[in-house]
Each structure stands twice: as structure tokens, then as C-alpha cells.
Amino acid sequence: MSTLAPLRLLREPSNASEGNHSNATVGAGGGWCQGLDIPNELFLALGLVSLVENLLVVAVILKNRNLHSPTYYFICCLAVSDMLVSISNLAEMLFMLLLEHGVLVMRPSIVRHMDSVIDTLICSSVVSSLSFLGVIAVDRYITIFYALRYHSIMTLQRAVVTMASVWLASTVSSTVLITYYRSNTVLLCLIGFFLFMLVLMLVLYIHMFALARHHLHSISSQQKLPTAHRGGSLKGAVTLTILLGVFFICWGPFFFHLILIVTCPTNPFCTCFFSYFNLFLILIICNSVIDPLIYAFRSQELRRTLREVVTCSW
């Protein structure tokens, strides 16, 4: 899969010459440095699955008034962000294929403009998706630790301001990234943003798990139900592992790729890592497929409404 102009520099740094790339291939293990040849059909299939999944999440939340709350609005925004990730990648792929096969003929200036528009959409959707993962973690934290004050803390007005702020910040930051994509400072800001989200989610979810484990321990001690305690702790540990594991596996390689661009752009082993850029994009799209399963479809109310939507029981 080809990437458009600025994103192509994220595939491999501009200061990594062809000679360095050749040396890396010889010195770091030949075939391993050839990367993976991922077919366009896989990008298309995953993009369509993600698009349908997240579109269903949005439709269900809009349909069911019981789901009209800040928590589900944040989940809805995450679904929209993931949907944009899929749409932007599909648009990029189709645009490049049409140009490569001569079906679409455009002046170079128009092609560059389209490059910038699609790249901005991709970056904006990625940043907003990361942001709403963090917002959902904060919302869950407030739900657990400030349950009695939740509705006074997370009012509808504050939820709307939060959502608008995330979308605005995502648009502005993505525009800056595309405009100054050659600057390591911009890449460092993007890496710092990812690390901040990772630490935020790690701290909040571990704290929530610790509280739940403490409550289970208290209940099992009073009622002498150690089996329930162990089962509840195991379930909480599995949930925590899934949440953080999926986040790190899907997003980590891409941001590690950016770290290597800043720290060792011409190192042979780093150059080999760059050749797997398409795999990192696939993982991000996979995250858009997995997010609805983790954050939306686990809700019984949402699943019930989903059945109504699918069977057209309006």
C-alpha cells in the first residue's frame, strides 16, 4: 500500500539515503529487512469491517435514548474517530490506485492538495481516537471513585465542551503535523502525546482495578467467599490486560517507529524496522475493529438495541 507525501516520510526518514538502506539490508539480515508485502485487499477488508462496526455503534447510541449520557457520547465519538481512521485509509488507498492505473488524471498541484487533505484527515482521526480512549478512561475513573457526584462532575455541558475541545485540538494538531512533517520537534510532540495517553490509561485503570480488588477482598472476608474473590480478581486482571494490551500492541509499534525516526534514522537495524511500516498501519486499523468490542458491545443495553437495529425493529 502506498502512502501519500508527508506520510511517506513517516515510512522512512528523508535523511536515510538509498545507500544506507542497501547497507542496512546487507548488514542487518537481508530478507528480514524486506518488510511484509501486505495486499491492498487486506487494508480494504479491515477498513470495511471497522467502518460497519463503528457505524452500528453510532446508530445504536443515537437510536436509544437510554444511551444518551456522557459515557456513551464519548464512546460514540471514539466510534466516529475510528470510523474516520477507516474512511481516510480507504480514501488514501483508492486515490493512489486510481492515480497509479491512470483512471484519475489530475494536475500535480491538485494531487498535492488532495494529499494534504487526506493526510490531515488521517492524522486528525488518529489523534482524536487516542484522545477519546483517554477521555473514556477518565470518565470511568470518575464513575468509580466519585459515583455519588458523577452527574454533577460530568454534566452534559462539560461533556460537550470536552468533545468539542478534542475535535478542535485534533484538527489543529494534525494540520500542524502535516505542515511541518519534516520537523523532529513535531514528531516528538506526537510521541509525547502517545506516552502521556499510555501512562494516563495505565495509572487510571490500575487504580480502578486495585479499588475493585480491595472491595472484593472486603466482601469475601466478611462472607468467607475466597473463591468469589479469586474469580473477581482474575476477571478484573483479564479485563485490564485486554484494555492496556490492545492499546499497546496496536499503537506501540507505530510510535516506536516514530521514536526511531528521531533517534536513529540511518542505523541499519532501525532502517530494517522502518520497512514494516505497513504492518503498523494494519495494527492501527485493527484497533479500530477491536475498540467497539471492548468499549461498546460489552453493554447489554447497547447489544439489545443493536439487535433491533440489525433486524430493523424501529
CSV table of C-alpha atoms in Angstrom, one decimal:
chain,number,residue,atom,x,y,z
A,1,MET,CA,0.0,0.0,0.0
A,2,SER,CA,1.4,3.4,-1.0
A,3,THR,CA,1.2,6.3,1.3
A,4,LEU,CA,0.8,9.9,0.4
A,5,ALA,CA,3.5,12.6,0.5
A,6,PRO,CA,4.0,13.6,4.2
A,7,LEU,CA,3.1,10.1,5.5
A,8,ARG,CA,5.7,8.6,3.2
A,9,LEU,CA,8.3,10.4,5.2
A,10,LEU,CA,7.0,8.6,8.3
A,11,ARG,CA,7.6,5.3,6.5
A,12,GLU,CA,11.3,6.1,6.2
A,13,PRO,CA,13.2,9.3,7.2
A,14,SER,CA,14.2,11.7,4.5
A,15,ASN,CA,17.8,11.7,5.6
A,16,ALA,CA,18.1,7.9,5.2
A,17,SER,CA,19.7,7.5,1.8
A,18,GLU,CA,19.4,4.6,-0.6
A,19,GLY,CA,22.9,3.6,0.2
A,20,ASN,CA,22.1,3.4,3.9
A,21,HIS,CA,19.1,1.4,3.1
A,22,SER,CA,21.1,-1.0,1.0
A,23,ASN,CA,23.8,-1.4,3.7
A,24,ALA,CA,21.0,-2.0,6.3
A,25,THR,CA,19.6,-4.8,4.1
A,26,VAL,CA,23.0,-6.5,3.9
A,27,GLY,CA,24.2,-5.8,7.4
A,28,ALA,CA,21.0,-6.4,9.4
A,29,GLY,CA,19.8,-9.6,7.9
A,30,GLY,CA,18.8,-9.4,4.2
A,31,GLY,CA,15.3,-10.9,3.9
A,32,TRP,CA,14.2,-9.7,7.4
A,33,CYS,CA,14.7,-6.1,6.2
A,34,GLN,CA,12.4,-6.6,3.2
A,35,GLY,CA,9.4,-6.0,5.4
A,36,LEU,CA,5.9,-7.5,4.7
A,37,ASP,CA,4.1,-7.3,1.4
A,38,ILE,CA,0.6,-6.6,2.7
A,39,PRO,CA,-2.1,-6.8,-0.1
A,40,ASN,CA,-4.4,-3.8,-0.6
A,41,GLU,CA,-7.3,-6.2,-0.2
A,42,LEU,CA,-6.4,-6.7,3.5
A,43,PHE,CA,-6.5,-2.9,4.1
A,44,LEU,CA,-9.8,-2.7,2.2
A,45,ALA,CA,-11.4,-5.6,4.1
A,46,LEU,CA,-10.3,-4.4,7.6
A,47,GLY,CA,-11.3,-0.9,6.7
A,48,LEU,CA,-14.8,-2.0,5.7
A,49,VAL,CA,-15.3,-4.2,8.8
A,50,SER,CA,-14.2,-1.3,11.0
A,51,LEU,CA,-16.5,1.1,9.1
A,52,VAL,CA,-19.6,-1.1,9.5
A,53,GLU,CA,-18.8,-1.9,13.2
A,54,ASN,CA,-18.4,1.7,14.2
A,55,LEU,CA,-21.3,2.9,12.1
A,56,LEU,CA,-23.5,0.4,14.0
A,57,VAL,CA,-22.2,1.8,17.3
A,58,VAL,CA,-23.1,5.4,16.3
A,59,ALA,CA,-26.6,4.3,15.0
A,60,VAL,CA,-27.4,2.4,18.2
A,61,ILE,CA,-26.3,5.2,20.6
A,62,LEU,CA,-28.4,7.7,18.5
A,63,LYS,CA,-31.4,5.5,18.5
A,64,ASN,CA,-31.6,4.5,22.2
A,65,ARG,CA,-32.4,7.4,24.5
A,66,ASN,CA,-31.2,5.4,27.4
A,67,LEU,CA,-27.7,5.7,26.0
A,68,HIS,CA,-27.8,9.5,25.7
A,69,SER,CA,-25.3,10.1,28.5
A,70,PRO,CA,-21.8,11.5,28.6
A,71,THR,CA,-20.3,8.0,28.9
A,72,TYR,CA,-21.9,6.8,25.7
A,73,TYR,CA,-21.4,10.1,23.9
A,74,PHE,CA,-17.6,9.6,24.5
A,75,ILE,CA,-17.9,6.0,23.1
A,76,CYS,CA,-19.8,7.4,20.2
A,77,CYS,CA,-17.1,9.9,19.5
A,78,LEU,CA,-14.5,7.1,19.7
A,79,ALA,CA,-16.5,5.2,17.1
A,80,VAL,CA,-16.6,8.3,14.9
A,81,SER,CA,-12.8,8.7,15.2
A,82,ASP,CA,-12.2,5.0,14.4
A,83,MET,CA,-14.7,5.3,11.5
A,84,LEU,CA,-12.6,8.2,10.2
A,85,VAL,CA,-9.4,6.2,10.5
A,86,SER,CA,-11.0,3.6,8.3
A,87,ILE,CA,-12.5,6.1,5.8
A,88,SER,CA,-9.3,8.1,5.5
A,89,ASN,CA,-7.2,5.0,4.9
A,90,LEU,CA,-9.7,3.6,2.4
A,91,ALA,CA,-9.8,7.0,0.6
A,92,GLU,CA,-6.0,7.1,0.5
A,93,MET,CA,-5.7,3.6,-1.0
A,94,LEU,CA,-8.4,4.2,-3.6
A,95,PHE,CA,-6.9,7.6,-4.5
A,96,MET,CA,-3.4,6.1,-5.0
A,97,LEU,CA,-4.8,3.2,-7.0
A,98,LEU,CA,-6.8,5.4,-9.3
A,99,LEU,CA,-3.7,7.6,-9.9
A,100,GLU,CA,-1.4,4.6,-10.5
A,101,HIS,CA,-3.7,3.0,-13.0
A,102,GLY,CA,-4.3,6.2,-14.9
A,103,VAL,CA,-8.0,6.2,-14.2
A,104,LEU,CA,-7.8,9.5,-12.4
A,105,VAL,CA,-5.7,12.2,-14.1
A,106,MET,CA,-5.0,15.4,-12.1
A,107,ARG,CA,-2.6,18.2,-12.2
A,108,PRO,CA,0.3,17.9,-9.7
A,109,SER,CA,-0.8,20.9,-7.7
A,110,ILE,CA,-4.3,19.3,-7.2
A,111,VAL,CA,-2.7,16.0,-6.3
A,112,ARG,CA,-0.6,17.7,-3.6
A,113,HIS,CA,-3.7,19.5,-2.3
A,114,MET,CA,-5.5,16.1,-2.1
A,115,ASP,CA,-2.5,14.6,-0.4
A,116,SER,CA,-2.6,17.2,2.3
A,117,VAL,CA,-6.4,16.9,2.8
A,118,ILE,CA,-6.3,13.1,3.2
A,119,ASP,CA,-3.2,13.2,5.4
A,120,THR,CA,-4.8,15.8,7.6
A,121,LEU,CA,-7.9,13.6,7.9
A,122,ILE,CA,-5.8,10.5,8.8
A,123,CYS,CA,-3.8,12.4,11.4
A,124,SER,CA,-6.8,14.1,12.9
A,125,SER,CA,-8.7,10.7,13.2
A,126,VAL,CA,-5.6,9.1,14.8
A,127,VAL,CA,-5.1,11.9,17.4
A,128,SER,CA,-8.9,12.1,18.2
A,129,SER,CA,-9.1,8.3,18.6
A,130,LEU,CA,-6.2,8.3,21.1
A,131,SER,CA,-7.7,11.3,22.9
A,132,PHE,CA,-11.1,9.7,23.3
A,133,LEU,CA,-9.5,6.5,24.7
A,134,GLY,CA,-8.0,8.7,27.4
A,135,VAL,CA,-11.3,10.6,27.9
A,136,ILE,CA,-13.2,7.3,28.4
A,137,ALA,CA,-10.6,6.2,30.9
A,138,VAL,CA,-11.1,9.4,32.9
A,139,ASP,CA,-14.9,9.1,32.7
A,140,ARG,CA,-14.7,5.5,34.0
A,141,TYR,CA,-12.4,6.7,36.8
A,142,ILE,CA,-14.9,9.4,37.9
A,143,THR,CA,-17.7,6.8,37.7
A,144,ILE,CA,-16.0,4.5,40.2
A,145,PHE,CA,-14.3,6.9,42.6
A,146,TYR,CA,-16.9,9.7,42.5
A,147,ALA,CA,-20.0,7.7,41.9
A,148,LEU,CA,-22.3,9.9,44.0
A,149,ARG,CA,-21.0,13.1,42.4
A,150,TYR,CA,-20.6,11.8,38.9
A,151,HIS,CA,-23.7,13.6,37.4
A,152,SER,CA,-22.6,16.9,39.0
A,153,ILE,CA,-19.0,16.5,37.8
A,154,MET,CA,-19.6,15.1,34.3
A,155,THR,CA,-22.5,17.3,33.2
A,156,LEU,CA,-23.8,17.2,29.7
A,157,GLN,CA,-22.4,20.7,29.1
A,158,ARG,CA,-18.9,19.6,30.3
A,159,ALA,CA,-19.1,16.5,28.1
A,160,VAL,CA,-20.0,18.7,25.0
A,161,VAL,CA,-17.1,21.0,25.8
A,162,THR,CA,-14.7,18.1,26.2
A,163,MET,CA,-15.8,16.5,22.9
A,164,ALA,CA,-15.6,19.8,21.0
A,165,SER,CA,-12.1,20.5,22.5
A,166,VAL,CA,-10.8,17.1,21.5
A,167,TRP,CA,-12.1,17.5,17.9
A,168,LEU,CA,-10.7,21.1,17.7
A,169,ALA,CA,-7.3,20.1,19.1
A,170,SER,CA,-7.1,17.1,16.9
A,171,THR,CA,-7.8,19.2,13.8
A,172,VAL,CA,-5.3,21.9,14.7
A,173,SER,CA,-2.5,19.5,15.7
A,174,SER,CA,-2.9,17.3,12.6
A,175,THR,CA,-2.7,20.4,10.4
A,176,VAL,CA,0.5,21.5,12.2
A,177,LEU,CA,1.9,17.9,11.8
A,178,ILE,CA,1.2,17.8,8.1
A,179,THR,CA,2.6,21.3,7.5
A,180,TYR,CA,5.8,20.7,9.5
A,181,TYR,CA,6.2,17.0,8.9
A,182,ARG,CA,10.0,17.3,8.4
A,183,SER,CA,10.5,18.7,11.9
A,184,ASN,CA,11.6,16.3,14.7
A,185,THR,CA,10.0,18.6,17.2
A,186,VAL,CA,6.6,17.9,15.8
A,187,LEU,CA,7.3,14.1,15.9
A,188,LEU,CA,8.5,14.4,19.5
A,189,CYS,CA,5.2,16.2,20.4
A,190,LEU,CA,3.3,13.3,18.8
A,191,ILE,CA,5.4,10.7,20.6
A,192,GLY,CA,5.0,12.6,23.9
A,193,PHE,CA,1.2,12.7,23.4
A,194,PHE,CA,1.1,8.9,22.9
A,195,LEU,CA,3.3,8.3,26.0
A,196,PHE,CA,1.0,10.6,28.0
A,197,MET,CA,-2.1,8.7,27.0
A,198,LEU,CA,-0.4,5.4,27.7
A,199,VAL,CA,0.7,6.5,31.2
A,200,LEU,CA,-2.7,8.1,31.9
A,201,MET,CA,-4.6,4.9,31.0
A,202,LEU,CA,-2.1,2.7,32.8
A,203,VAL,CA,-2.4,4.7,36.1
A,204,LEU,CA,-6.2,5.1,36.0
A,205,TYR,CA,-7.1,1.5,35.1
A,206,ILE,CA,-4.6,0.0,37.6
A,207,HIS,CA,-6.0,2.3,40.3
A,208,MET,CA,-9.6,1.2,39.3
A,209,PHE,CA,-8.6,-2.4,39.4
A,210,ALA,CA,-6.9,-2.0,42.8
A,211,LEU,CA,-10.1,-0.5,44.2
A,212,ALA,CA,-12.3,-3.3,42.8
A,213,ARG,CA,-9.9,-5.9,44.2
A,214,HIS,CA,-10.0,-4.2,47.6
A,215,HIS,CA,-13.8,-4.2,47.6
A,216,LEU,CA,-13.9,-7.9,46.6
A,217,HIS,CA,-11.4,-8.7,49.3
A,218,SER,CA,-13.6,-7.0,51.9
A,219,ILE,CA,-16.7,-8.8,50.8
A,220,SER,CA,-15.1,-12.2,50.6
A,221,SER,CA,-13.5,-11.6,54.1
A,222,GLN,CA,-16.9,-10.8,55.6
A,223,GLN,CA,-18.8,-13.5,53.8
A,224,LYS,CA,-15.9,-16.0,53.7
A,225,LEU,CA,-16.0,-16.4,49.9
A,226,PRO,CA,-12.4,-16.7,48.8
A,227,THR,CA,-13.4,-18.4,45.5
A,228,ALA,CA,-15.5,-15.4,44.5
A,229,HIS,CA,-12.6,-13.1,45.5
A,230,ARG,CA,-10.2,-15.0,43.3
A,231,GLY,CA,-12.7,-15.2,40.4
A,232,GLY,CA,-13.4,-11.5,40.6
A,233,SER,CA,-9.8,-10.6,40.8
A,234,LEU,CA,-9.0,-12.8,37.8
A,235,LYS,CA,-11.8,-11.3,35.8
A,236,GLY,CA,-10.6,-7.7,36.6
A,237,ALA,CA,-7.0,-8.6,35.8
A,238,VAL,CA,-8.1,-10.1,32.4
A,239,THR,CA,-10.1,-7.0,31.6
A,240,LEU,CA,-7.2,-4.7,32.5
A,241,THR,CA,-4.8,-6.8,30.4
A,242,ILE,CA,-7.1,-6.7,27.4
A,243,LEU,CA,-7.6,-2.9,27.6
A,244,LEU,CA,-4.0,-2.0,28.0
A,245,GLY,CA,-2.6,-4.9,25.9
A,246,VAL,CA,-4.7,-4.0,22.9
A,247,PHE,CA,-3.8,-0.3,23.2
A,248,PHE,CA,-0.1,-1.0,23.5
A,249,ILE,CA,0.1,-3.7,20.8
A,250,CYS,CA,-2.0,-1.7,18.2
A,251,TRP,CA,-0.4,1.7,18.8
A,252,GLY,CA,3.0,0.9,20.2
A,253,PRO,CA,4.8,-0.2,17.0
A,254,PHE,CA,3.8,2.9,15.1
A,255,PHE,CA,5.0,5.3,17.8
A,256,PHE,CA,8.2,3.2,18.3
A,257,HIS,CA,8.7,3.7,14.6
A,258,LEU,CA,8.5,7.5,15.1
A,259,ILE,CA,10.9,7.3,18.0
A,260,LEU,CA,13.4,5.5,15.8
A,261,ILE,CA,13.0,8.2,13.1
A,262,VAL,CA,14.0,10.8,15.6
A,263,THR,CA,16.8,8.9,17.4
A,264,CYS,CA,18.5,6.6,14.7
A,265,PRO,CA,17.3,7.4,11.2
A,266,THR,CA,20.3,5.9,9.5
A,267,ASN,CA,21.1,3.0,11.8
A,268,PRO,CA,20.9,-0.3,9.9
A,269,PHE,CA,18.6,-2.0,12.4
A,270,CYS,CA,16.3,1.0,12.6
A,271,THR,CA,16.1,1.1,8.8
A,272,CYS,CA,15.0,-2.5,8.9
A,273,PHE,CA,12.3,-1.7,11.3
A,274,PHE,CA,11.1,1.1,9.0
A,275,SER,CA,10.3,-1.5,6.3
A,276,TYR,CA,7.4,-2.8,8.4
A,277,PHE,CA,5.5,0.5,8.3
A,278,ASN,CA,2.5,-1.1,6.5
A,279,LEU,CA,2.2,-3.6,9.3
A,280,PHE,CA,2.0,-0.8,11.9
A,281,LEU,CA,-0.8,0.8,9.8
A,282,ILE,CA,-2.6,-2.6,9.8
A,283,LEU,CA,-2.4,-2.7,13.6
A,284,ILE,CA,-3.9,0.8,13.9
A,285,ILE,CA,-6.8,-0.3,11.6
A,286,CYS,CA,-7.2,-3.5,13.7
A,287,ASN,CA,-7.5,-1.3,16.8
A,288,SER,CA,-10.5,0.4,15.1
A,289,VAL,CA,-12.0,-3.0,14.6
A,290,ILE,CA,-11.4,-4.1,18.2
A,291,ASP,CA,-12.5,-0.9,20.0
A,292,PRO,CA,-16.2,-1.4,19.5
A,293,LEU,CA,-15.9,-4.9,21.0
A,294,ILE,CA,-14.1,-3.6,24.1
A,295,TYR,CA,-15.9,-0.3,24.8
A,296,ALA,CA,-19.4,-0.6,23.2
A,297,PHE,CA,-20.7,-4.1,22.5
A,298,ARG,CA,-20.0,-5.3,26.1
A,299,SER,CA,-23.0,-3.2,27.2
A,300,GLN,CA,-26.2,-5.3,27.4
A,301,GLU,CA,-28.4,-2.3,26.7
A,302,LEU,CA,-26.3,-1.5,23.6
A,303,ARG,CA,-26.4,-5.1,22.4
A,304,ARG,CA,-30.2,-5.2,22.8
A,305,THR,CA,-30.6,-2.1,20.7
A,306,LEU,CA,-28.1,-3.4,18.2
A,307,ARG,CA,-30.3,-6.4,17.6
A,308,GLU,CA,-33.2,-4.1,17.0
A,309,VAL,CA,-31.2,-2.0,14.5
A,310,VAL,CA,-30.0,-5.1,12.6
A,311,THR,CA,-33.5,-6.6,12.4
A,312,CYS,CA,-34.9,-3.2,11.5
A,313,SER,CA,-37.2,-3.2,14.6
A,314,TRP,CA,-37.5,0.6,14.7
